[in-house]
Amino acid sequence: VPNEMIERVDPVTGEKSGGKSAAKSLVNRLMSWGFILGIVLGSLQLVLLPALQKSSPLEEVRQAAVIPSILASVYQIMNGLVFIGEGVMVGCGNFMQLSLSTVVATCAALLSLNTLPKMYGLTGVWMSFGVFNIFRLAGVWLHQTRLGPLAKVNKKQTA
């Protein structure tokens, strides 16, 4: 457990500060901000989608870019959560879990890249990127709810 998660007692006032509960509150706040900012960024991308239609004179290119652009906008919500969650894993020193989560997500992405583009073309490539992010988000969820030092299950054991 990193030193920042250790509860300290002020010798003068006797006031407690820090600890796992404070760290979990901070993580929850950061995850909320990641979710909100992911929605904002994804919404901004959707609003700017008509500008994408002016990026190429070829109608085929403009049409091919629509669905991948929408998918990328939706993935911003996941990205906001994943980037914060993986930062928490690093901060907690859970490098092995982060590495395993990334390896599993990469394997899932490679498998989907082997199948989805054959069925959906360029959109399949972006769908594969979504598979990668879904698996990364699952790794973050497992860390925060089951396996990490701030998970309720682990907080009860050390309290």
Short mmCIF file of C-alpha atoms in Angstrom, two decimals:
data_model
loop_
_atom_site.label_atom_id
_atom_site.label_comp_id
_atom_site.label_asym_id
_atom_site.label_seq_id
_atom_site.Cartn_x
_atom_site.Cartn_y
_atom_site.Cartn_z
CA VAL A 1 0.00 0.00 0.00
CA PRO A 2 1.51 3.36 -1.00
CA ASN A 3 2.25 5.73 1.89
CA GLU A 4 -0.44 8.16 0.75
CA MET A 5 -3.13 5.61 1.65
CA ILE A 6 -1.94 5.26 5.24
CA GLU A 7 -4.17 6.95 7.77
CA ARG A 8 -2.34 9.60 9.76
CA VAL A 9 -3.27 11.17 13.08
CA ASP A 10 -2.21 14.75 13.80
CA PRO A 11 -0.30 14.61 17.10
CA VAL A 12 -1.59 18.05 18.18
CA THR A 13 -5.27 17.91 17.24
CA GLY A 14 -5.78 14.14 17.11
CA GLU A 15 -7.52 14.61 13.76
CA LYS A 16 -7.34 11.67 11.36
CA SER A 17 -6.50 12.26 7.71
CA GLY A 18 -5.85 10.10 4.70
CA GLY A 19 -6.38 6.37 4.72
CA LYS A 20 -8.05 4.01 2.32
CA SER A 21 -11.49 5.59 2.73
CA ALA A 22 -10.14 8.99 1.73
CA ALA A 23 -8.25 7.43 -1.18
CA LYS A 24 -11.38 5.59 -2.36
CA SER A 25 -13.39 8.82 -2.17
CA LEU A 26 -10.78 10.54 -4.30
CA VAL A 27 -10.79 7.70 -6.82
CA ASN A 28 -14.59 7.82 -7.03
CA ARG A 29 -14.45 11.57 -7.65
CA LEU A 30 -11.81 11.15 -10.34
CA MET A 31 -13.81 8.38 -12.03
CA SER A 32 -16.88 10.64 -12.01
CA TRP A 33 -14.85 13.40 -13.65
CA GLY A 34 -13.47 10.94 -16.20
CA PHE A 35 -17.02 9.84 -17.03
CA ILE A 36 -18.31 13.42 -17.31
CA LEU A 37 -15.39 14.61 -19.41
CA GLY A 38 -15.66 11.52 -21.62
CA ILE A 39 -19.31 12.39 -22.26
CA VAL A 40 -18.43 16.02 -22.97
CA LEU A 41 -15.61 15.12 -25.37
CA GLY A 42 -17.69 12.45 -27.11
CA SER A 43 -20.60 14.88 -27.45
CA LEU A 44 -18.28 17.53 -28.87
CA GLN A 45 -17.05 15.03 -31.45
CA LEU A 46 -20.65 14.22 -32.41
CA VAL A 47 -21.50 17.91 -32.73
CA LEU A 48 -18.48 18.39 -35.01
CA LEU A 49 -19.42 15.40 -37.18
CA PRO A 50 -20.92 17.61 -39.93
CA ALA A 51 -17.52 19.32 -40.26
CA LEU A 52 -16.01 15.91 -41.02
CA GLN A 53 -18.22 15.77 -44.08
CA LYS A 54 -16.22 18.68 -45.50
CA SER A 55 -12.86 16.96 -45.02
CA SER A 56 -12.88 15.11 -48.32
CA PRO A 57 -14.29 15.84 -51.77
CA LEU A 58 -15.00 12.12 -52.27
CA GLU A 59 -18.49 11.01 -51.24
CA GLU A 60 -17.28 7.44 -50.59
CA VAL A 61 -14.69 8.68 -48.08
CA ARG A 62 -17.23 10.89 -46.31
CA GLN A 63 -19.70 8.01 -46.04
CA ALA A 64 -17.04 5.57 -44.84
CA ALA A 65 -16.02 7.97 -42.04
CA VAL A 66 -19.48 8.45 -40.47
CA ILE A 67 -19.92 5.26 -38.43
CA PRO A 68 -16.26 5.09 -37.26
CA SER A 69 -16.60 8.72 -36.14
CA ILE A 70 -19.71 7.92 -34.15
CA LEU A 71 -18.01 4.89 -32.59
CA ALA A 72 -14.97 7.00 -31.66
CA SER A 73 -17.29 9.50 -29.98
CA VAL A 74 -18.97 6.79 -27.92
CA TYR A 75 -15.60 5.29 -26.97
CA GLN A 76 -14.60 8.60 -25.34
CA ILE A 77 -16.88 7.72 -22.42
CA MET A 78 -14.97 4.48 -21.87
CA ASN A 79 -11.64 6.22 -22.40
CA GLY A 80 -12.35 8.72 -19.64
CA LEU A 81 -12.96 5.89 -17.18
CA VAL A 82 -10.13 3.66 -18.42
CA PHE A 83 -7.44 6.33 -18.28
CA ILE A 84 -8.36 7.32 -14.73
CA GLY A 85 -8.71 3.68 -13.64
CA GLU A 86 -5.39 2.62 -15.09
CA GLY A 87 -3.77 5.64 -13.44
CA VAL A 88 -5.18 4.41 -10.14
CA MET A 89 -3.66 0.99 -10.79
CA VAL A 90 -0.27 2.62 -11.33
CA GLY A 91 -0.73 4.78 -8.22
CA CYS A 92 -1.57 1.70 -6.14
CA GLY A 93 1.46 -0.11 -7.51
CA ASN A 94 -0.64 -2.85 -9.11
CA PHE A 95 1.55 -3.14 -12.19
CA MET A 96 1.04 -6.88 -12.62
CA GLN A 97 -2.74 -6.53 -12.75
CA LEU A 98 -2.45 -3.61 -15.16
CA SER A 99 -0.09 -5.63 -17.36
CA LEU A 100 -2.34 -8.70 -17.35
CA SER A 101 -5.39 -6.57 -18.09
CA THR A 102 -3.58 -4.97 -21.03
CA VAL A 103 -2.42 -8.34 -22.38
CA VAL A 104 -5.96 -9.76 -22.21
CA ALA A 105 -7.38 -6.63 -23.88
CA THR A 106 -4.73 -6.80 -26.59
CA CYS A 107 -5.47 -10.48 -27.28
CA ALA A 108 -9.19 -9.70 -27.52
CA ALA A 109 -8.46 -6.79 -29.86
CA LEU A 110 -6.23 -8.93 -32.08
CA LEU A 111 -8.89 -11.65 -32.28
CA SER A 112 -11.54 -9.10 -33.17
CA LEU A 113 -9.20 -7.48 -35.73
CA ASN A 114 -8.96 -10.90 -37.32
CA THR A 115 -12.73 -11.18 -37.74
CA LEU A 116 -14.61 -7.85 -37.56
CA PRO A 117 -12.88 -6.00 -40.44
CA LYS A 118 -13.66 -8.94 -42.73
CA MET A 119 -17.35 -8.49 -41.98
CA TYR A 120 -17.59 -4.70 -41.50
CA GLY A 121 -14.55 -3.18 -43.22
CA LEU A 122 -13.23 0.06 -41.71
CA THR A 123 -16.04 0.05 -39.16
CA GLY A 124 -14.82 -3.39 -38.01
CA VAL A 125 -11.41 -1.91 -37.25
CA TRP A 126 -13.03 0.70 -35.02
CA MET A 127 -15.25 -1.97 -33.45
CA SER A 128 -12.07 -3.86 -32.59
CA PHE A 129 -10.75 -0.76 -30.86
CA GLY A 130 -14.00 -0.79 -28.88
CA VAL A 131 -13.37 -4.42 -27.89
CA PHE A 132 -9.91 -3.37 -26.67
CA ASN A 133 -11.37 -0.60 -24.55
CA ILE A 134 -14.18 -2.76 -23.16
CA PHE A 135 -11.64 -5.30 -21.93
CA ARG A 136 -9.49 -2.53 -20.45
CA LEU A 137 -12.58 -1.13 -18.72
CA ALA A 138 -13.33 -4.61 -17.35
CA GLY A 139 -9.80 -4.71 -15.92
CA VAL A 140 -10.36 -1.34 -14.24
CA TRP A 141 -13.70 -2.53 -12.87
CA LEU A 142 -12.11 -5.70 -11.45
CA HIS A 143 -9.37 -3.63 -9.82
CA GLN A 144 -11.78 -1.21 -8.23
CA THR A 145 -14.40 -3.70 -7.08
CA ARG A 146 -12.62 -7.00 -6.44
CA LEU A 147 -8.84 -7.12 -6.65
CA GLY A 148 -7.36 -3.69 -5.84
CA PRO A 149 -6.40 -2.39 -2.40
CA LEU A 150 -9.32 0.06 -2.45
CA ALA A 151 -11.98 -2.54 -3.24
CA LYS A 152 -14.58 -2.96 -0.48
CA VAL A 153 -13.63 -6.61 -0.11
CA ASN A 154 -9.98 -5.68 0.59
CA LYS A 155 -10.78 -2.64 2.74
CA LYS A 156 -12.78 -4.85 5.12
CA GLN A 157 -9.91 -7.34 5.46
CA THR A 158 -7.39 -4.66 6.44
CA ALA A 159 -9.70 -2.50 8.56
#
